[in-house]
JSON list of C-alpha atoms in Angstrom, two decimals:
[
{"chain": "A", "resi": 478, "resn": "MET", "atom": "CA", "xyz": [53.37, 108.38, 147.16]},
{"chain": "A", "resi": 479, "resn": "SER", "atom": "CA", "xyz": [53.14, 107.96, 150.93]},
{"chain": "A", "resi": 480, "resn": "GLU", "atom": "CA", "xyz": [56.87, 108.14, 151.77]},
{"chain": "A", "resi": 481, "resn": "GLU", "atom": "CA", "xyz": [58.56, 111.52, 151.71]},
{"chain": "A", "resi": 482, "resn": "GLN", "atom": "CA", "xyz": [61.59, 111.74, 149.43]},
{"chain": "A", "resi": 483, "resn": "PRO", "atom": "CA", "xyz": [64.72, 113.17, 151.11]},
{"chain": "A", "resi": 484, "resn": "ASP", "atom": "CA", "xyz": [65.64, 116.68, 150.10]},
{"chain": "A", "resi": 485, "resn": "VAL", "atom": "CA", "xyz": [68.53, 116.83, 147.58]},
{"chain": "A", "resi": 486, "resn": "VAL", "atom": "CA", "xyz": [70.51, 119.02, 149.98]},
{"chain": "A", "resi": 487, "resn": "GLU", "atom": "CA", "xyz": [70.11, 116.44, 152.76]},
{"chain": "A", "resi": 488, "resn": "VAL", "atom": "CA", "xyz": [71.37, 113.67, 150.46]},
{"chain": "A", "resi": 489, "resn": "VAL", "atom": "CA", "xyz": [74.39, 115.72, 149.34]},
{"chain": "A", "resi": 490, "resn": "GLU", "atom": "CA", "xyz": [75.20, 116.71, 152.94]},
{"chain": "A", "resi": 491, "resn": "ALA", "atom": "CA", "xyz": [75.02, 113.05, 154.02]},
{"chain": "A", "resi": 492, "resn": "GLU", "atom": "CA", "xyz": [77.34, 112.03, 151.16]},
{"chain": "A", "resi": 493, "resn": "VAL", "atom": "CA", "xyz": [79.84, 114.78, 152.03]},
{"chain": "A", "resi": 494, "resn": "ALA", "atom": "CA", "xyz": [79.79, 113.79, 155.70]},
{"chain": "A", "resi": 495, "resn": "ALA", "atom": "CA", "xyz": [80.43, 110.16, 154.77]},
{"chain": "A", "resi": 496, "resn": "VAL", "atom": "CA", "xyz": [83.30, 111.13, 152.48]},
{"chain": "A", "resi": 497, "resn": "GLU", "atom": "CA", "xyz": [84.93, 113.36, 155.10]},
{"chain": "A", "resi": 498, "resn": "GLU", "atom": "CA", "xyz": [84.68, 110.73, 157.86]},
{"chain": "A", "resi": 499, "resn": "PRO", "atom": "CA", "xyz": [88.17, 109.75, 159.10]},
{"chain": "A", "resi": 500, "resn": "VAL", "atom": "CA", "xyz": [89.47, 106.30, 158.21]},
{"chain": "A", "resi": 501, "resn": "ASP", "atom": "CA", "xyz": [91.82, 104.55, 160.64]},
{"chain": "A", "resi": 502, "resn": "ALA", "atom": "CA", "xyz": [94.07, 102.49, 158.33]},
{"chain": "A", "resi": 503, "resn": "ASP", "atom": "CA", "xyz": [96.18, 101.33, 161.27]},
{"chain": "A", "resi": 504, "resn": "ALA", "atom": "CA", "xyz": [96.74, 102.59, 164.79]},
{"chain": "A", "resi": 505, "resn": "ASP", "atom": "CA", "xyz": [100.22, 104.07, 164.06]},
{"chain": "A", "resi": 506, "resn": "SER", "atom": "CA", "xyz": [99.32, 106.11, 160.95]},
{"chain": "A", "resi": 507, "resn": "PRO", "atom": "CA", "xyz": [97.45, 109.42, 161.03]},
{"chain": "A", "resi": 508, "resn": "LYS", "atom": "CA", "xyz": [93.73, 109.28, 160.28]},
{"chain": "A", "resi": 509, "resn": "VAL", "atom": "CA", "xyz": [92.86, 110.00, 156.66]},
{"chain": "A", "resi": 510, "resn": "SER", "atom": "CA", "xyz": [89.40, 111.12, 155.54]},
{"chain": "A", "resi": 511, "resn": "LYS", "atom": "CA", "xyz": [87.55, 109.05, 152.97]},
{"chain": "A", "resi": 512, "resn": "ARG", "atom": "CA", "xyz": [87.86, 112.03, 150.59]},
{"chain": "A", "resi": 513, "resn": "GLU", "atom": "CA", "xyz": [91.64, 112.10, 151.03]},
{"chain": "A", "resi": 514, "resn": "GLU", "atom": "CA", "xyz": [91.75, 108.34, 150.54]},
{"chain": "A", "resi": 515, "resn": "ALA", "atom": "CA", "xyz": [89.68, 108.70, 147.34]},
{"chain": "A", "resi": 516, "resn": "LEU", "atom": "CA", "xyz": [92.05, 111.40, 146.04]},
{"chain": "A", "resi": 517, "resn": "ASN", "atom": "CA", "xyz": [95.07, 109.22, 146.83]},
{"chain": "A", "resi": 518, "resn": "ASN", "atom": "CA", "xyz": [93.40, 106.41, 144.90]},
{"chain": "A", "resi": 519, "resn": "GLU", "atom": "CA", "xyz": [92.75, 108.72, 141.91]},
{"chain": "A", "resi": 520, "resn": "GLY", "atom": "CA", "xyz": [96.41, 109.74, 141.86]},
{"chain": "A", "resi": 521, "resn": "GLU", "atom": "CA", "xyz": [97.60, 106.15, 142.01]},
{"chain": "A", "resi": 522, "resn": "ILE", "atom": "CA", "xyz": [95.27, 105.02, 139.21]},
{"chain": "A", "resi": 523, "resn": "ALA", "atom": "CA", "xyz": [96.40, 107.91, 137.00]},
{"chain": "A", "resi": 524, "resn": "ALA", "atom": "CA", "xyz": [100.07, 107.30, 137.84]},
{"chain": "A", "resi": 525, "resn": "ASP", "atom": "CA", "xyz": [99.77, 103.61, 136.93]},
{"chain": "A", "resi": 526, "resn": "TYR", "atom": "CA", "xyz": [98.04, 104.51, 133.66]},
{"chain": "A", "resi": 527, "resn": "LEU", "atom": "CA", "xyz": [100.67, 107.12, 132.75]},
{"chain": "A", "resi": 528, "resn": "GLU", "atom": "CA", "xyz": [103.50, 104.78, 133.69]},
{"chain": "A", "resi": 529, "resn": "GLU", "atom": "CA", "xyz": [102.13, 102.22, 131.23]},
{"chain": "A", "resi": 530, "resn": "LEU", "atom": "CA", "xyz": [101.92, 104.90, 128.52]},
{"chain": "A", "resi": 531, "resn": "LEU", "atom": "CA", "xyz": [105.52, 105.93, 129.17]},
{"chain": "A", "resi": 532, "resn": "ASP", "atom": "CA", "xyz": [106.62, 102.30, 128.92]},
{"chain": "A", "resi": 533, "resn": "ILE", "atom": "CA", "xyz": [104.72, 101.80, 125.64]},
{"chain": "A", "resi": 534, "resn": "ALA", "atom": "CA", "xyz": [106.24, 104.98, 124.19]},
{"chain": "A", "resi": 535, "resn": "ASP", "atom": "CA", "xyz": [109.68, 104.01, 125.58]},
{"chain": "A", "resi": 536, "resn": "LEU", "atom": "CA", "xyz": [110.02, 107.38, 127.36]},
{"chain": "A", "resi": 537, "resn": "ASP", "atom": "CA", "xyz": [111.71, 108.01, 130.68]},
{"chain": "A", "resi": 538, "resn": "GLY", "atom": "CA", "xyz": [110.00, 109.81, 133.53]},
{"chain": "A", "resi": 539, "resn": "ASP", "atom": "CA", "xyz": [109.47, 109.73, 137.27]},
{"chain": "A", "resi": 540, "resn": "ILE", "atom": "CA", "xyz": [105.93, 110.06, 138.54]},
{"chain": "A", "resi": 541, "resn": "ASP", "atom": "CA", "xyz": [104.95, 111.83, 141.74]},
{"chain": "A", "resi": 542, "resn": "THR", "atom": "CA", "xyz": [101.43, 112.09, 143.20]},
{"chain": "A", "resi": 543, "resn": "PHE", "atom": "CA", "xyz": [100.04, 114.48, 145.82]},
{"chain": "A", "resi": 544, "resn": "ASN", "atom": "CA", "xyz": [96.77, 116.15, 146.80]},
{"chain": "A", "resi": 545, "resn": "GLU", "atom": "CA", "xyz": [96.22, 119.89, 146.85]},
{"chain": "A", "resi": 546, "resn": "SER", "atom": "CA", "xyz": [93.11, 122.07, 147.03]},
{"chain": "A", "resi": 547, "resn": "GLY", "atom": "CA", "xyz": [90.79, 119.07, 146.96]},
{"chain": "A", "resi": 548, "resn": "ARG", "atom": "CA", "xyz": [92.34, 117.59, 143.82]},
{"chain": "A", "resi": 549, "resn": "ALA", "atom": "CA", "xyz": [94.65, 114.72, 143.04]},
{"chain": "A", "resi": 550, "resn": "HIS", "atom": "CA", "xyz": [97.79, 115.90, 141.25]},
{"chain": "A", "resi": 551, "resn": "VAL", "atom": "CA", "xyz": [100.17, 113.81, 139.20]},
{"chain": "A", "resi": 552, "resn": "SER", "atom": "CA", "xyz": [103.50, 115.19, 138.12]},
{"chain": "A", "resi": 553, "resn": "VAL", "atom": "CA", "xyz": [105.70, 113.52, 135.51]},
{"chain": "A", "resi": 554, "resn": "ILE", "atom": "CA", "xyz": [109.31, 114.58, 135.84]},
{"chain": "A", "resi": 555, "resn": "THR", "atom": "CA", "xyz": [110.85, 114.14, 132.41]},
{"chain": "A", "resi": 556, "resn": "ASP", "atom": "CA", "xyz": [112.75, 115.98, 129.71]},
{"chain": "A", "resi": 557, "resn": "ALA", "atom": "CA", "xyz": [110.51, 114.54, 126.96]},
{"chain": "A", "resi": 558, "resn": "GLU", "atom": "CA", "xyz": [108.92, 117.75, 125.67]},
{"chain": "A", "resi": 559, "resn": "VAL", "atom": "CA", "xyz": [106.87, 115.64, 123.25]},
{"chain": "A", "resi": 560, "resn": "LEU", "atom": "CA", "xyz": [104.60, 114.85, 126.23]},
{"chain": "A", "resi": 561, "resn": "VAL", "atom": "CA", "xyz": [103.77, 118.56, 126.63]},
{"chain": "A", "resi": 562, "resn": "GLY", "atom": "CA", "xyz": [103.32, 119.46, 122.97]},
{"chain": "A", "resi": 563, "resn": "LYS", "atom": "CA", "xyz": [102.65, 122.85, 121.44]},
{"chain": "A", "resi": 564, "resn": "ASP", "atom": "CA", "xyz": [100.94, 125.12, 123.99]},
{"chain": "A", "resi": 565, "resn": "GLY", "atom": "CA", "xyz": [100.39, 122.11, 126.27]},
{"chain": "A", "resi": 566, "resn": "GLU", "atom": "CA", "xyz": [98.02, 120.36, 123.84]},
{"chain": "A", "resi": 567, "resn": "VAL", "atom": "CA", "xyz": [99.51, 116.89, 124.38]},
{"chain": "A", "resi": 568, "resn": "LEU", "atom": "CA", "xyz": [99.57, 117.50, 128.15]},
{"chain": "A", "resi": 569, "resn": "ASP", "atom": "CA", "xyz": [95.86, 118.44, 128.08]},
{"chain": "A", "resi": 570, "resn": "ALA", "atom": "CA", "xyz": [95.05, 115.31, 126.08]},
{"chain": "A", "resi": 571, "resn": "LEU", "atom": "CA", "xyz": [97.04, 113.09, 128.46]},
{"chain": "A", "resi": 572, "resn": "GLN", "atom": "CA", "xyz": [95.26, 114.72, 131.41]},
{"chain": "A", "resi": 573, "resn": "GLU", "atom": "CA", "xyz": [91.88, 113.85, 129.87]},
{"chain": "A", "resi": 574, "resn": "LEU", "atom": "CA", "xyz": [93.01, 110.28, 129.22]},
{"chain": "A", "resi": 575, "resn": "ALA", "atom": "CA", "xyz": [94.21, 109.97, 132.83]},
{"chain": "A", "resi": 576, "resn": "ARG", "atom": "CA", "xyz": [90.87, 111.34, 134.05]},
{"chain": "A", "resi": 577, "resn": "LEU", "atom": "CA", "xyz": [89.05, 108.79, 131.88]},
{"chain": "A", "resi": 578, "resn": "ALA", "atom": "CA", "xyz": [91.22, 106.00, 133.31]},
{"chain": "A", "resi": 579, "resn": "VAL", "atom": "CA", "xyz": [90.26, 107.13, 136.83]},
{"chain": "A", "resi": 580, "resn": "MET", "atom": "CA", "xyz": [86.57, 107.35, 135.92]},
{"chain": "A", "resi": 581, "resn": "THR", "atom": "CA", "xyz": [86.66, 103.89, 134.33]},
{"chain": "A", "resi": 582, "resn": "GLU", "atom": "CA", "xyz": [88.21, 102.45, 137.48]},
{"chain": "A", "resi": 583, "resn": "THR", "atom": "CA", "xyz": [86.20, 104.35, 140.11]},
{"chain": "A", "resi": 584, "resn": "GLY", "atom": "CA", "xyz": [82.95, 105.18, 138.33]},
{"chain": "A", "resi": 585, "resn": "HIS", "atom": "CA", "xyz": [83.34, 108.83, 139.39]},
{"chain": "A", "resi": 586, "resn": "ARG", "atom": "CA", "xyz": [84.40, 111.88, 137.40]},
{"chain": "A", "resi": 587, "resn": "SER", "atom": "CA", "xyz": [87.85, 113.13, 138.36]},
{"chain": "A", "resi": 588, "resn": "ARG", "atom": "CA", "xyz": [89.25, 116.67, 138.57]},
{"chain": "A", "resi": 589, "resn": "LEU", "atom": "CA", "xyz": [92.80, 115.30, 138.52]},
{"chain": "A", "resi": 590, "resn": "MET", "atom": "CA", "xyz": [95.51, 117.74, 137.47]},
{"chain": "A", "resi": 591, "resn": "LEU", "atom": "CA", "xyz": [98.50, 116.55, 135.46]},
{"chain": "A", "resi": 592, "resn": "ASP", "atom": "CA", "xyz": [101.79, 118.38, 135.10]},
{"chain": "A", "resi": 593, "resn": "ILE", "atom": "CA", "xyz": [104.59, 117.23, 132.84]},
{"chain": "A", "resi": 594, "resn": "ALA", "atom": "CA", "xyz": [108.14, 118.60, 132.93]},
{"chain": "A", "resi": 595, "resn": "GLY", "atom": "CA", "xyz": [106.97, 121.48, 135.17]},
{"chain": "A", "resi": 596, "resn": "TYR", "atom": "CA", "xyz": [104.90, 123.00, 132.34]},
{"chain": "A", "resi": 597, "resn": "ARG", "atom": "CA", "xyz": [101.87, 123.87, 134.50]},
{"chain": "A", "resi": 598, "resn": "ASP", "atom": "CA", "xyz": [104.01, 125.28, 137.33]},
{"chain": "A", "resi": 599, "resn": "LYS", "atom": "CA", "xyz": [105.85, 127.51, 134.85]},
{"chain": "A", "resi": 600, "resn": "GLN", "atom": "CA", "xyz": [102.55, 128.54, 133.26]},
{"chain": "A", "resi": 601, "resn": "ARG", "atom": "CA", "xyz": [101.08, 129.34, 136.72]},
{"chain": "A", "resi": 602, "resn": "ARG", "atom": "CA", "xyz": [104.02, 131.63, 137.54]},
{"chain": "A", "resi": 603, "resn": "GLN", "atom": "CA", "xyz": [103.70, 133.42, 134.18]},
{"chain": "A", "resi": 604, "resn": "LEU", "atom": "CA", "xyz": [99.95, 133.92, 134.67]},
{"chain": "A", "resi": 605, "resn": "GLN", "atom": "CA", "xyz": [100.47, 135.22, 138.20]},
{"chain": "A", "resi": 606, "resn": "ASP", "atom": "CA", "xyz": [103.03, 137.71, 136.82]},
{"chain": "A", "resi": 607, "resn": "LEU", "atom": "CA", "xyz": [100.55, 138.73, 134.09]},
{"chain": "A", "resi": 608, "resn": "ALA", "atom": "CA", "xyz": [97.85, 139.20, 136.73]},
{"chain": "A", "resi": 609, "resn": "GLY", "atom": "CA", "xyz": [100.28, 141.27, 138.84]},
{"chain": "A", "resi": 610, "resn": "ASP", "atom": "CA", "xyz": [100.95, 143.58, 135.88]},
{"chain": "A", "resi": 611, "resn": "ALA", "atom": "CA", "xyz": [97.20, 143.96, 135.22]},
{"chain": "A", "resi": 612, "resn": "ILE", "atom": "CA", "xyz": [96.57, 144.67, 138.92]},
{"chain": "A", "resi": 613, "resn": "ALA", "atom": "CA", "xyz": [99.26, 147.38, 138.89]},
{"chain": "A", "resi": 614, "resn": "ASP", "atom": "CA", "xyz": [97.75, 148.93, 135.76]},
{"chain": "A", "resi": 615, "resn": "VAL", "atom": "CA", "xyz": [94.25, 148.96, 137.25]},
{"chain": "A", "resi": 616, "resn": "GLN", "atom": "CA", "xyz": [95.51, 150.47, 140.50]},
{"chain": "A", "resi": 617, "resn": "SER", "atom": "CA", "xyz": [97.48, 153.20, 138.71]},
{"chain": "A", "resi": 618, "resn": "THR", "atom": "CA", "xyz": [94.88, 154.12, 136.06]},
{"chain": "A", "resi": 619, "resn": "GLY", "atom": "CA", "xyz": [91.60, 153.23, 137.78]},
{"chain": "A", "resi": 620, "resn": "GLU", "atom": "CA", "xyz": [90.47, 151.66, 134.49]},
{"chain": "A", "resi": 621, "resn": "PRO", "atom": "CA", "xyz": [89.57, 148.01, 133.85]},
{"chain": "A", "resi": 622, "resn": "VAL", "atom": "CA", "xyz": [92.18, 145.86, 132.11]},
{"chain": "A", "resi": 623, "resn": "ARG", "atom": "CA", "xyz": [91.13, 143.20, 129.58]},
{"chain": "A", "resi": 624, "resn": "LEU", "atom": "CA", "xyz": [93.53, 140.31, 129.17]},
{"chain": "A", "resi": 625, "resn": "SER", "atom": "CA", "xyz": [94.01, 138.00, 126.20]},
{"chain": "A", "resi": 626, "resn": "PRO", "atom": "CA", "xyz": [91.67, 135.01, 125.82]},
{"chain": "A", "resi": 627, "resn": "MET", "atom": "CA", "xyz": [92.48, 132.08, 128.10]},
{"chain": "A", "resi": 628, "resn": "ASN", "atom": "CA", "xyz": [91.21, 128.61, 128.88]},
{"chain": "A", "resi": 629, "resn": "PRO", "atom": "CA", "xyz": [89.25, 128.04, 132.13]},
{"chain": "A", "resi": 630, "resn": "TYR", "atom": "CA", "xyz": [92.32, 126.75, 134.02]},
{"chain": "A", "resi": 631, "resn": "GLN", "atom": "CA", "xyz": [94.32, 129.86, 133.12]},
{"chain": "A", "resi": 632, "resn": "ARG", "atom": "CA", "xyz": [91.45, 132.20, 133.97]},
{"chain": "A", "resi": 633, "resn": "LYS", "atom": "CA", "xyz": [91.08, 130.58, 137.40]},
{"chain": "A", "resi": 634, "resn": "ILE", "atom": "CA", "xyz": [94.73, 131.29, 138.20]},
{"chain": "A", "resi": 635, "resn": "VAL", "atom": "CA", "xyz": [94.29, 134.95, 137.21]},
{"chain": "A", "resi": 636, "resn": "HIS", "atom": "CA", "xyz": [91.00, 135.34, 139.11]},
{"chain": "A", "resi": 637, "resn": "ASP", "atom": "CA", "xyz": [92.65, 133.89, 142.24]},
{"chain": "A", "resi": 638, "resn": "ALA", "atom": "CA", "xyz": [95.63, 136.29, 141.96]},
{"chain": "A", "resi": 639, "resn": "VAL", "atom": "CA", "xyz": [93.31, 139.28, 141.49]},
{"chain": "A", "resi": 640, "resn": "ALA", "atom": "CA", "xyz": [91.18, 138.28, 144.49]},
{"chain": "A", "resi": 641, "resn": "ALA", "atom": "CA", "xyz": [94.31, 137.85, 146.63]},
{"chain": "A", "resi": 642, "resn": "ALA", "atom": "CA", "xyz": [95.26, 141.45, 145.73]},
{"chain": "A", "resi": 643, "resn": "GLY", "atom": "CA", "xyz": [91.88, 142.70, 146.97]},
{"chain": "A", "resi": 644, "resn": "LEU", "atom": "CA", "xyz": [90.45, 143.53, 143.55]},
{"chain": "A", "resi": 645, "resn": "SER", "atom": "CA", "xyz": [87.70, 141.87, 141.57]},
{"chain": "A", "resi": 646, "resn": "SER", "atom": "CA", "xyz": [87.61, 140.36, 138.12]},
{"chain": "A", "resi": 647, "resn": "GLU", "atom": "CA", "xyz": [85.14, 138.80, 135.75]},
{"chain": "A", "resi": 648, "resn": "SER", "atom": "CA", "xyz": [85.22, 136.72, 132.61]},
{"chain": "A", "resi": 649, "resn": "GLU", "atom": "CA", "xyz": [83.67, 137.99, 129.41]},
{"chain": "A", "resi": 650, "resn": "GLY", "atom": "CA", "xyz": [83.17, 136.61, 125.93]},
{"chain": "A", "resi": 651, "resn": "GLU", "atom": "CA", "xyz": [82.45, 133.15, 124.60]},
{"chain": "A", "resi": 652, "resn": "GLU", "atom": "CA", "xyz": [84.78, 130.17, 124.44]},
{"chain": "A", "resi": 653, "resn": "PRO", "atom": "CA", "xyz": [87.39, 129.94, 123.01]},
{"chain": "A", "resi": 654, "resn": "ARG", "atom": "CA", "xyz": [87.76, 133.75, 123.13]},
{"chain": "A", "resi": 655, "resn": "ARG", "atom": "CA", "xyz": [86.74, 134.11, 126.80]},
{"chain": "A", "resi": 656, "resn": "ARG", "atom": "CA", "xyz": [88.97, 136.51, 128.74]},
{"chain": "A", "resi": 657, "resn": "VAL", "atom": "CA", "xyz": [89.49, 137.97, 132.20]},
{"chain": "A", "resi": 658, "resn": "VAL", "atom": "CA", "xyz": [88.73, 141.60, 132.93]},
{"chain": "A", "resi": 659, "resn": "VAL", "atom": "CA", "xyz": [90.43, 143.02, 136.02]},
{"chain": "A", "resi": 660, "resn": "LEU", "atom": "CA", "xyz": [88.21, 145.68, 137.62]},
{"chain": "A", "resi": 661, "resn": "PRO", "atom": "CA", "xyz": [89.11, 148.69, 139.78]},
{"chain": "A", "resi": 662, "resn": "LYS", "atom": "CA", "xyz": [87.80, 148.90, 143.34]},
{"chain": "A", "resi": 663, "resn": "ALA", "atom": "CA", "xyz": [84.20, 150.09, 143.44]}
]
């Protein structure tokens, strides 16, 4: 083998640079990076897919797309609780289907987030409140606080809230019983 193979890091850095390169759609609009354009595309593909599902199921809902924290987000504004299901199970399934629709169309795995009827926003607020209570307990007692088992999405919200408060946390246990432990300052 006479030619040197590029280092994996070099290849990844080159791909990231290409994705973050600004795209000038037209002279009057602000420049959008290729990454932002890709996220917009993911949101539109998922929105189209979900709109078709709503039509098939004869359910009403408005669909909004936006990008946040490097992810495409799709929000379905509806009062059809059937789309959320018990403990968000239907919502999670619809999110996976929307991600598969994006992957089928783009050939790339998507980290798209779906919210229906404000379920995820409400859940985020509740988890941030739970984290706040755990933080207060840790600060007053100096002892670690173990929370109930959560899925990875829920744990991430709690970890972020704990970090924002200047404390640390870790996950312990095995799925599906994995939980967050909020730790006192060292």
